[in-house]
Structure formats: C-alpha cells, structure tokens
PDB file of C-alpha atoms in Angstrom:
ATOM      1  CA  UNK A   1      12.947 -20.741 -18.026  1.00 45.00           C
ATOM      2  CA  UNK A   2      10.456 -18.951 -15.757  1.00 48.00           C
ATOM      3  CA  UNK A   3      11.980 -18.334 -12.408  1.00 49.00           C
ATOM      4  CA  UNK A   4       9.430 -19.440  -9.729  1.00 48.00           C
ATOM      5  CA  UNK A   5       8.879 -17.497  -6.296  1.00 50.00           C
ATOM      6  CA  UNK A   6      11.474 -18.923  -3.681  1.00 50.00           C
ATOM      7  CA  UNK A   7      10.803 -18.498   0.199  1.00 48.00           C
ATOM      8  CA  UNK A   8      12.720 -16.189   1.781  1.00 53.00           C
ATOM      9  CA  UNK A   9      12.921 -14.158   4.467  1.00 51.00           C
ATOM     10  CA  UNK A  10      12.414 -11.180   1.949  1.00 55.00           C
ATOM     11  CA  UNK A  11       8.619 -12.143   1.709  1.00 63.00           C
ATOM     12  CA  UNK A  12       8.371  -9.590   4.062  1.00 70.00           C
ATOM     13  CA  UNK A  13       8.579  -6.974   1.460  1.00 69.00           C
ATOM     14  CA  UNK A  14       6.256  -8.744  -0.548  1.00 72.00           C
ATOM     15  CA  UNK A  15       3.881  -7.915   2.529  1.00 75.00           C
ATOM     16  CA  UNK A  16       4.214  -4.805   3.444  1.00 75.00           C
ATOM     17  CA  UNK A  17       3.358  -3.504  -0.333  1.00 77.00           C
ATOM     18  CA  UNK A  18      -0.120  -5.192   0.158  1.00 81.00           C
ATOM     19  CA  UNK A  19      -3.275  -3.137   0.392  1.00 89.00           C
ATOM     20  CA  UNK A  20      -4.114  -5.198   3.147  1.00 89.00           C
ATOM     21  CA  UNK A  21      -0.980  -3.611   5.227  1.00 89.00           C
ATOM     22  CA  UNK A  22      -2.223  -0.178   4.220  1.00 91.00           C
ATOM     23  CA  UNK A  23      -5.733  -1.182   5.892  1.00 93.00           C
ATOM     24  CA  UNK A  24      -3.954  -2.519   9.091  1.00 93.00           C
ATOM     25  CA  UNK A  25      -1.590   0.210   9.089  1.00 92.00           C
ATOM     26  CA  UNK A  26      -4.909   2.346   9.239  1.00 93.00           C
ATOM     27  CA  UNK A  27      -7.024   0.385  11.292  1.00 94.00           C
ATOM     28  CA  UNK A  28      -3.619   0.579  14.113  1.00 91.00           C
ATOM     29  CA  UNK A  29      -3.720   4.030  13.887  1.00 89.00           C
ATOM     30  CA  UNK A  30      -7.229   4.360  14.775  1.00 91.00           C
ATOM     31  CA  UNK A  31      -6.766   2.049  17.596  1.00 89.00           C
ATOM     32  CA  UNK A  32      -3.816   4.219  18.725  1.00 86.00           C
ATOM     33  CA  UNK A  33      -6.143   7.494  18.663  1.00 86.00           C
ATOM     34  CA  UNK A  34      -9.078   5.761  20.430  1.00 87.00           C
ATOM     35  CA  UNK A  35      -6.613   4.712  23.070  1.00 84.00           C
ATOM     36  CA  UNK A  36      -4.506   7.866  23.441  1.00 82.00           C
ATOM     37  CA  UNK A  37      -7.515   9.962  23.912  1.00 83.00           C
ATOM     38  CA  UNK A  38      -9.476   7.220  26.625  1.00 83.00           C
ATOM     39  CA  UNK A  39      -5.794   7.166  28.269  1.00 78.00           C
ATOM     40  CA  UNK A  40      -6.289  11.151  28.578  1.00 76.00           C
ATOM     41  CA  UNK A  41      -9.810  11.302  29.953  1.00 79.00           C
ATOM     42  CA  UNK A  42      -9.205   8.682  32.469  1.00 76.00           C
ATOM     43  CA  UNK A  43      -5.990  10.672  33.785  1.00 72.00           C
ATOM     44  CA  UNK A  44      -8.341  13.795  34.323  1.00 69.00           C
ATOM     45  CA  UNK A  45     -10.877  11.398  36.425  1.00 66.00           C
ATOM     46  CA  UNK A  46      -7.897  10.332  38.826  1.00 60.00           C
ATOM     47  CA  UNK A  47      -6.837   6.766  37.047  1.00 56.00           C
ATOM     48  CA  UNK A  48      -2.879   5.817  37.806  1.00 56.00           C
ATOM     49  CA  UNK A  49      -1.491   3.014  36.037  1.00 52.00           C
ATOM     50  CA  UNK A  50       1.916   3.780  37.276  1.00 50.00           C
ATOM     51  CA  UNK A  51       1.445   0.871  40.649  1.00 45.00           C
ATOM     52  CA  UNK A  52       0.952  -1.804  38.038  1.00 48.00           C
ATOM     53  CA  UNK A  53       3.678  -1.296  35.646  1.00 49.00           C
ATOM     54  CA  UNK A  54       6.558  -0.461  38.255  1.00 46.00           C
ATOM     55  CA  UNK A  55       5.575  -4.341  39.344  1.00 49.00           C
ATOM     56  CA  UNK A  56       8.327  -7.147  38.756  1.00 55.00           C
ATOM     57  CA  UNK A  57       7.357  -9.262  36.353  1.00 63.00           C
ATOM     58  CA  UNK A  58       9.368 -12.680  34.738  1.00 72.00           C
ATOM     59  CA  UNK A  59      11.172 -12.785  31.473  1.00 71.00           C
ATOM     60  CA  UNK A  60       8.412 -16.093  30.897  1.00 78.00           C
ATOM     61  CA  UNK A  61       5.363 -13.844  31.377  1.00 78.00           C
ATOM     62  CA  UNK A  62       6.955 -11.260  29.420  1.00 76.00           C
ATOM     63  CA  UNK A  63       7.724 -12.955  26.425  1.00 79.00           C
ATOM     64  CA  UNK A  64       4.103 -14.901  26.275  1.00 82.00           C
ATOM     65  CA  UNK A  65       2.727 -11.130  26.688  1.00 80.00           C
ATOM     66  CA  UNK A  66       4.878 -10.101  23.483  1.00 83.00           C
ATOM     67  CA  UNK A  67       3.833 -12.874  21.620  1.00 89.00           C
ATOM     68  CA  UNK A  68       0.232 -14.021  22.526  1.00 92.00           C
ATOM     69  CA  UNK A  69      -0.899 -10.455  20.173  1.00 92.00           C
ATOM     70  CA  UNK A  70       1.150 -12.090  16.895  1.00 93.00           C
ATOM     71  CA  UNK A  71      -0.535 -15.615  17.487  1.00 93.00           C
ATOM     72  CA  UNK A  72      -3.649 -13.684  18.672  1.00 94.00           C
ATOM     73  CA  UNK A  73      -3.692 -12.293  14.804  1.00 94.00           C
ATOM     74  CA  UNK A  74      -2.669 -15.796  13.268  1.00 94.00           C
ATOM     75  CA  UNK A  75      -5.399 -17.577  14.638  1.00 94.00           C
ATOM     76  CA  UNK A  76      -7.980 -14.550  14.198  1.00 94.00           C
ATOM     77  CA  UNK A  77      -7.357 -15.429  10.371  1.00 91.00           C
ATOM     78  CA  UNK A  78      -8.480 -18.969  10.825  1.00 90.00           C
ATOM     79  CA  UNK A  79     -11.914 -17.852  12.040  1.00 89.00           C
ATOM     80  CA  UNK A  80     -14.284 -17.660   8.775  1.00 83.00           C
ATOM     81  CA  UNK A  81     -14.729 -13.346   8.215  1.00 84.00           C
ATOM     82  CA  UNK A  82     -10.504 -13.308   9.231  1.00 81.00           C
ATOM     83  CA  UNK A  83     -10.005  -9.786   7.957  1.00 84.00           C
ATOM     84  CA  UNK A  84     -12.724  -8.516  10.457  1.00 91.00           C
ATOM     85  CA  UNK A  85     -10.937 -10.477  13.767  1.00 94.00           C
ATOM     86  CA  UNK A  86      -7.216  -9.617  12.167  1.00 94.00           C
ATOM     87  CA  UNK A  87      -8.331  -6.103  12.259  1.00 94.00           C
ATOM     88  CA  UNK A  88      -9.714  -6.259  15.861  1.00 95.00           C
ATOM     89  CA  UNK A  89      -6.460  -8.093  17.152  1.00 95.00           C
ATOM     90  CA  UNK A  90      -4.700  -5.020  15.301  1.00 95.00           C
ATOM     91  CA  UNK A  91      -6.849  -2.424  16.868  1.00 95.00           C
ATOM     92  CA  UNK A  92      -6.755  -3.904  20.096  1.00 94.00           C
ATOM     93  CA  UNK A  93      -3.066  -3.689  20.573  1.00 92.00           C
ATOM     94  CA  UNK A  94      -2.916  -0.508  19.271  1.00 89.00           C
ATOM     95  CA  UNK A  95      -5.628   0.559  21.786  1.00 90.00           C
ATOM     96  CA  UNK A  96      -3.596  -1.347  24.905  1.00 87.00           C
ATOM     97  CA  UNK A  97      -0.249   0.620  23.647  1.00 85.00           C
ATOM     98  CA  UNK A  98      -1.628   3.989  23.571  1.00 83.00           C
ATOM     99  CA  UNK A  99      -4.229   4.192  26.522  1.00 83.00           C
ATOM    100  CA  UNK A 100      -1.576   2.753  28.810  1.00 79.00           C
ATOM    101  CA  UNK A 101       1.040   5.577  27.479  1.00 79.00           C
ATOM    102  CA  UNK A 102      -1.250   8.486  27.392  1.00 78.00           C
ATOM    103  CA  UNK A 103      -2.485   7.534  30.962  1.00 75.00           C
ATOM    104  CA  UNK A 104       1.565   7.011  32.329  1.00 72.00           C
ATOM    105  CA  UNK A 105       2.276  10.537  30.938  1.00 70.00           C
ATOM    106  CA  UNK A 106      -0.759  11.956  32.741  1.00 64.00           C
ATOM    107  CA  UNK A 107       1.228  11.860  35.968  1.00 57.00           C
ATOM    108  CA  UNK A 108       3.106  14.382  37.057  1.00 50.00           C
ATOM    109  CA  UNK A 109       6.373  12.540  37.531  1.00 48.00           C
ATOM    110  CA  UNK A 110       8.880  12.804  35.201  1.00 50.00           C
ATOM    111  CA  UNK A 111      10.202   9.223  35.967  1.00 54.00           C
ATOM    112  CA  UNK A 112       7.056   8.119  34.394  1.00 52.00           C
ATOM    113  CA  UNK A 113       8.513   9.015  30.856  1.00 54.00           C
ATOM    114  CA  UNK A 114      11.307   7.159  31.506  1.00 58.00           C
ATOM    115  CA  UNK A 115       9.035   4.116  33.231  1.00 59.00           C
ATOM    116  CA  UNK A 116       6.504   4.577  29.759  1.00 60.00           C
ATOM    117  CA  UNK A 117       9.770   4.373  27.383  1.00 61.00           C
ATOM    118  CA  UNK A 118      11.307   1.385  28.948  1.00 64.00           C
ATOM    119  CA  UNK A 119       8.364  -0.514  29.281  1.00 66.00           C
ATOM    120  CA  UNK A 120       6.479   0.278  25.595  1.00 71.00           C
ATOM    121  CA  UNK A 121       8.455   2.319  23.768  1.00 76.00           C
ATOM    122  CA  UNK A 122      11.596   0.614  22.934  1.00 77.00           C
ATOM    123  CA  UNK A 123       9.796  -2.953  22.384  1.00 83.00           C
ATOM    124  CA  UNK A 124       7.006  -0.936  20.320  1.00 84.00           C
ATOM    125  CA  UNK A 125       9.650  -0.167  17.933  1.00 86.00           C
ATOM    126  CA  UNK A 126      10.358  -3.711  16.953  1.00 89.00           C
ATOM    127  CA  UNK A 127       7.265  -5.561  17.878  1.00 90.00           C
ATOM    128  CA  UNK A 128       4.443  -2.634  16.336  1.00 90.00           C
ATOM    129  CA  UNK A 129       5.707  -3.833  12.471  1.00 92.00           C
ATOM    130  CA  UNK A 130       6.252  -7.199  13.521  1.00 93.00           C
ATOM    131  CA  UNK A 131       2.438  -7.101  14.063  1.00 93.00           C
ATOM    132  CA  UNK A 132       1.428  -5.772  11.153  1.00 94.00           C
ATOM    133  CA  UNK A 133       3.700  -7.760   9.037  1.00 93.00           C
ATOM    134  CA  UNK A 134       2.252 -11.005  11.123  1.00 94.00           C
ATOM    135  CA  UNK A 135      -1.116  -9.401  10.525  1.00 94.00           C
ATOM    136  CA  UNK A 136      -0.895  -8.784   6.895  1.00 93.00           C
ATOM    137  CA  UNK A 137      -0.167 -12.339   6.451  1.00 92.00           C
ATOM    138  CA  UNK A 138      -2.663 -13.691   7.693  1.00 92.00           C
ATOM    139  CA  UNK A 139      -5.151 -11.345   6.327  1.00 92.00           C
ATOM    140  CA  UNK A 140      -4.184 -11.856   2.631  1.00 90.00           C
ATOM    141  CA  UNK A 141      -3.877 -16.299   3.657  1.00 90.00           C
ATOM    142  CA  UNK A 142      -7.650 -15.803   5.234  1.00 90.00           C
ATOM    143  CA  UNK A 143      -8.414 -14.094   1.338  1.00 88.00           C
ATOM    144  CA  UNK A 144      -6.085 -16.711  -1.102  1.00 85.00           C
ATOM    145  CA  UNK A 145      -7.190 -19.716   1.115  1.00 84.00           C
ATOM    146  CA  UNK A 146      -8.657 -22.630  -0.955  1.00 80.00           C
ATOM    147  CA  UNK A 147     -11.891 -22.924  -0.761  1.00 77.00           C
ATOM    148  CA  UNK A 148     -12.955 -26.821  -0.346  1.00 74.00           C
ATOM    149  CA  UNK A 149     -10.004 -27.332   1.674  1.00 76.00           C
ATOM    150  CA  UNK A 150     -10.570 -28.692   5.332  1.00 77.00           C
ATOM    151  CA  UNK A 151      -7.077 -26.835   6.267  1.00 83.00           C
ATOM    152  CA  UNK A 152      -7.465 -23.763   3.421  1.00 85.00           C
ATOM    153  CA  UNK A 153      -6.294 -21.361   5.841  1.00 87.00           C
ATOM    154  CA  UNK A 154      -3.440 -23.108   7.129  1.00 89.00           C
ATOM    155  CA  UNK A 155      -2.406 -24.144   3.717  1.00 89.00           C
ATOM    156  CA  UNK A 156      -2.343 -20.434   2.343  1.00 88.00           C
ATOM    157  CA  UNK A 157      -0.817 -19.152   4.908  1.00 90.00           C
ATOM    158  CA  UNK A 158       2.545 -21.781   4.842  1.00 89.00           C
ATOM    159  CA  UNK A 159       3.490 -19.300   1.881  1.00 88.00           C
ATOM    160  CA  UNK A 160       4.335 -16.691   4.372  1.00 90.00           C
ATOM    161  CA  UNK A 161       6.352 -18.776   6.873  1.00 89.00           C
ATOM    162  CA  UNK A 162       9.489 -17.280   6.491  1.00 88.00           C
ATOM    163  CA  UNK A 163       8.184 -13.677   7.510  1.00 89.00           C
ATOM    164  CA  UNK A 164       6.046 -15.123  10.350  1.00 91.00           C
ATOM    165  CA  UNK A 165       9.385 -17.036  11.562  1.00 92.00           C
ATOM    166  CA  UNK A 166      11.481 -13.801  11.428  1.00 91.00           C
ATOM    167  CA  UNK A 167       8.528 -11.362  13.339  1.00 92.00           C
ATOM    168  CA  UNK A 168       7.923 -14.394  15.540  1.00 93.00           C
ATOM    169  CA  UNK A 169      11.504 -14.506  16.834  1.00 92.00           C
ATOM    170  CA  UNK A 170      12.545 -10.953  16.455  1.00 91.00           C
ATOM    171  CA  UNK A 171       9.256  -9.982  18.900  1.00 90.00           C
ATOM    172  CA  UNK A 172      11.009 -12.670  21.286  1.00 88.00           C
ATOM    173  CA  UNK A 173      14.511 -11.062  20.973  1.00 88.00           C
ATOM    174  CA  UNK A 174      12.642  -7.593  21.880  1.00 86.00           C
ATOM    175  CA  UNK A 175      11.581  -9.058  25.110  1.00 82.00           C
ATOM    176  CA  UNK A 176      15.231  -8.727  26.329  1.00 77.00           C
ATOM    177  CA  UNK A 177      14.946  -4.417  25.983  1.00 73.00           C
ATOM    178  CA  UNK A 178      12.180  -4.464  29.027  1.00 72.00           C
ATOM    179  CA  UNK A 179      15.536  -5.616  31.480  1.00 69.00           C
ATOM    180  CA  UNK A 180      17.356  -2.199  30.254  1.00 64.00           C
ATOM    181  CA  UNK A 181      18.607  -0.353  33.546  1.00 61.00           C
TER     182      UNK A 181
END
C-alpha cells in the first residue's frame, strides 16, 4: 500500500527545498542590497529616520504591519504572472528592512543600534523565513494551479495550508518582541 502525502506542519520542509525558495531567497537578497546601499546614500544627504521609529505605535497596527507583507505575497500569487508580483512583494520587504536599518545606523548615536535591533532585528529573525516560506508557497500554487479552474489558484495553494497557518501565526507571536524593554 502506497502511503499518500499527509498535511502537516512539516510541509514546510517540503518548501524550503524548492527552487522557487532558492529564487526568493535570491531575489530578498537583492532587495536587501538595493536597500542597504539607498539607506547609505540618503544618510550622507542628511535623511533621519530615527523621529519616526522612536514614535508609539499599538500592538493592532503592529501586528497588521507584520502581517499585511505575508498576505501581500498570498494574494500577489492570485494575480495571473504570480511569480513576477511574489517576487516584488519579496523584494519589497527586503528593500523596507534594509534601507530603514542602513539609514538608523547612519546616525551617530549609539542608541540607534539598540532602537534598529529592537524594532527590525529581533522580529526579522522570525518573520524574514516566515516570508519566504509564505512566499514559496504561493509561488509554486501560482505554477501547479489548474488550469480551467475558476478558483485554480486557491485550490493549489490549500495543499500548503498547514505551513501558511504556522508562518501566519508565528509572524503574529513575533509582534510581541517589538514591546522588549
């Protein structure tokens, strides 16, 4: 007897050995260059990003921040060329992260590295895979969608619901390290 694929929350493996996670994984890291070195040249012209961040902001408007970029990548698979808009919603974040970093550390206060640690680094760690998990997911359900089907995408992608469920809440869970003292 054949054993059939269960659901599990260890389709997340199954993701991240995907070529398409190698091209996300890529396309983040050109994001995070392109951002990293805009963050540096705006420093030198006299930019400070250090007013907004140090604002106080609700645990509501928080959390919809952290996930609005996963369900930004979910629905950019729906749209018909979804590896081109899952790509840009991986880029995009990967710009945000590293311009507003690399423009933090251009002050000259070292409470800024402390600020710029707090407020990206720490949630990076868990929500950065989290989006290219999410990501991955929905690029290989915008490829294996059936075609003729009104929902194809939607359909395709319910195979992956136990590694969108587990990103989904652990990127929620992460909002709670932005409230370290």
């Amino acid at each position: 007897m054949k054993r059939q694929n269960v659901l599990s929350f260890f389709s997340i493996a199954s993701l991240t050995q995907t070529p398409a996670f190698l091209f996300l994984t890529a396309v983040f890291l050109c994001g995070a260059v392109a951002g990293s070195l805009t963050g540096v040249i705006s420093t030198s012209r006299g930019v400070t990003l250090s007013v907004a961040l140090t604002e106080e902001r609700s645990a509501a408007m928080l959390l919809a921040g952290t996930l609005l970029w996963l369900a930004g990548a979910v629905l950019a698979g729906a749209l018909p060329p979804g590896g081109l808009f899952v790509s840009s919603v991986v880029a995009a974040r990967a710009f945000v992260l590293s311009f507003s970093v690399a423009a933090l550390l251009g002050e000259p206060v070292w409470g800024t590295i402390w600020l710029s640690l707090k407020t990206f680094g720490l949630q990076a760690v868990v929500t950065v895979p989290c989006l290219l998990v999410t990501a991955a997911a929905a690029f290989c359900a915008s490829i294996d969608q059936p075609r003729g089907m009104k929902l194809g995408y939607w359909y395709a992608l319910k195979k992956y619901r136990p590694a969108l469920l587990a990103c989904f809440l652990l990127c929620a869970a992460s909002t709670l390290l932005r409230f370290l003292p």
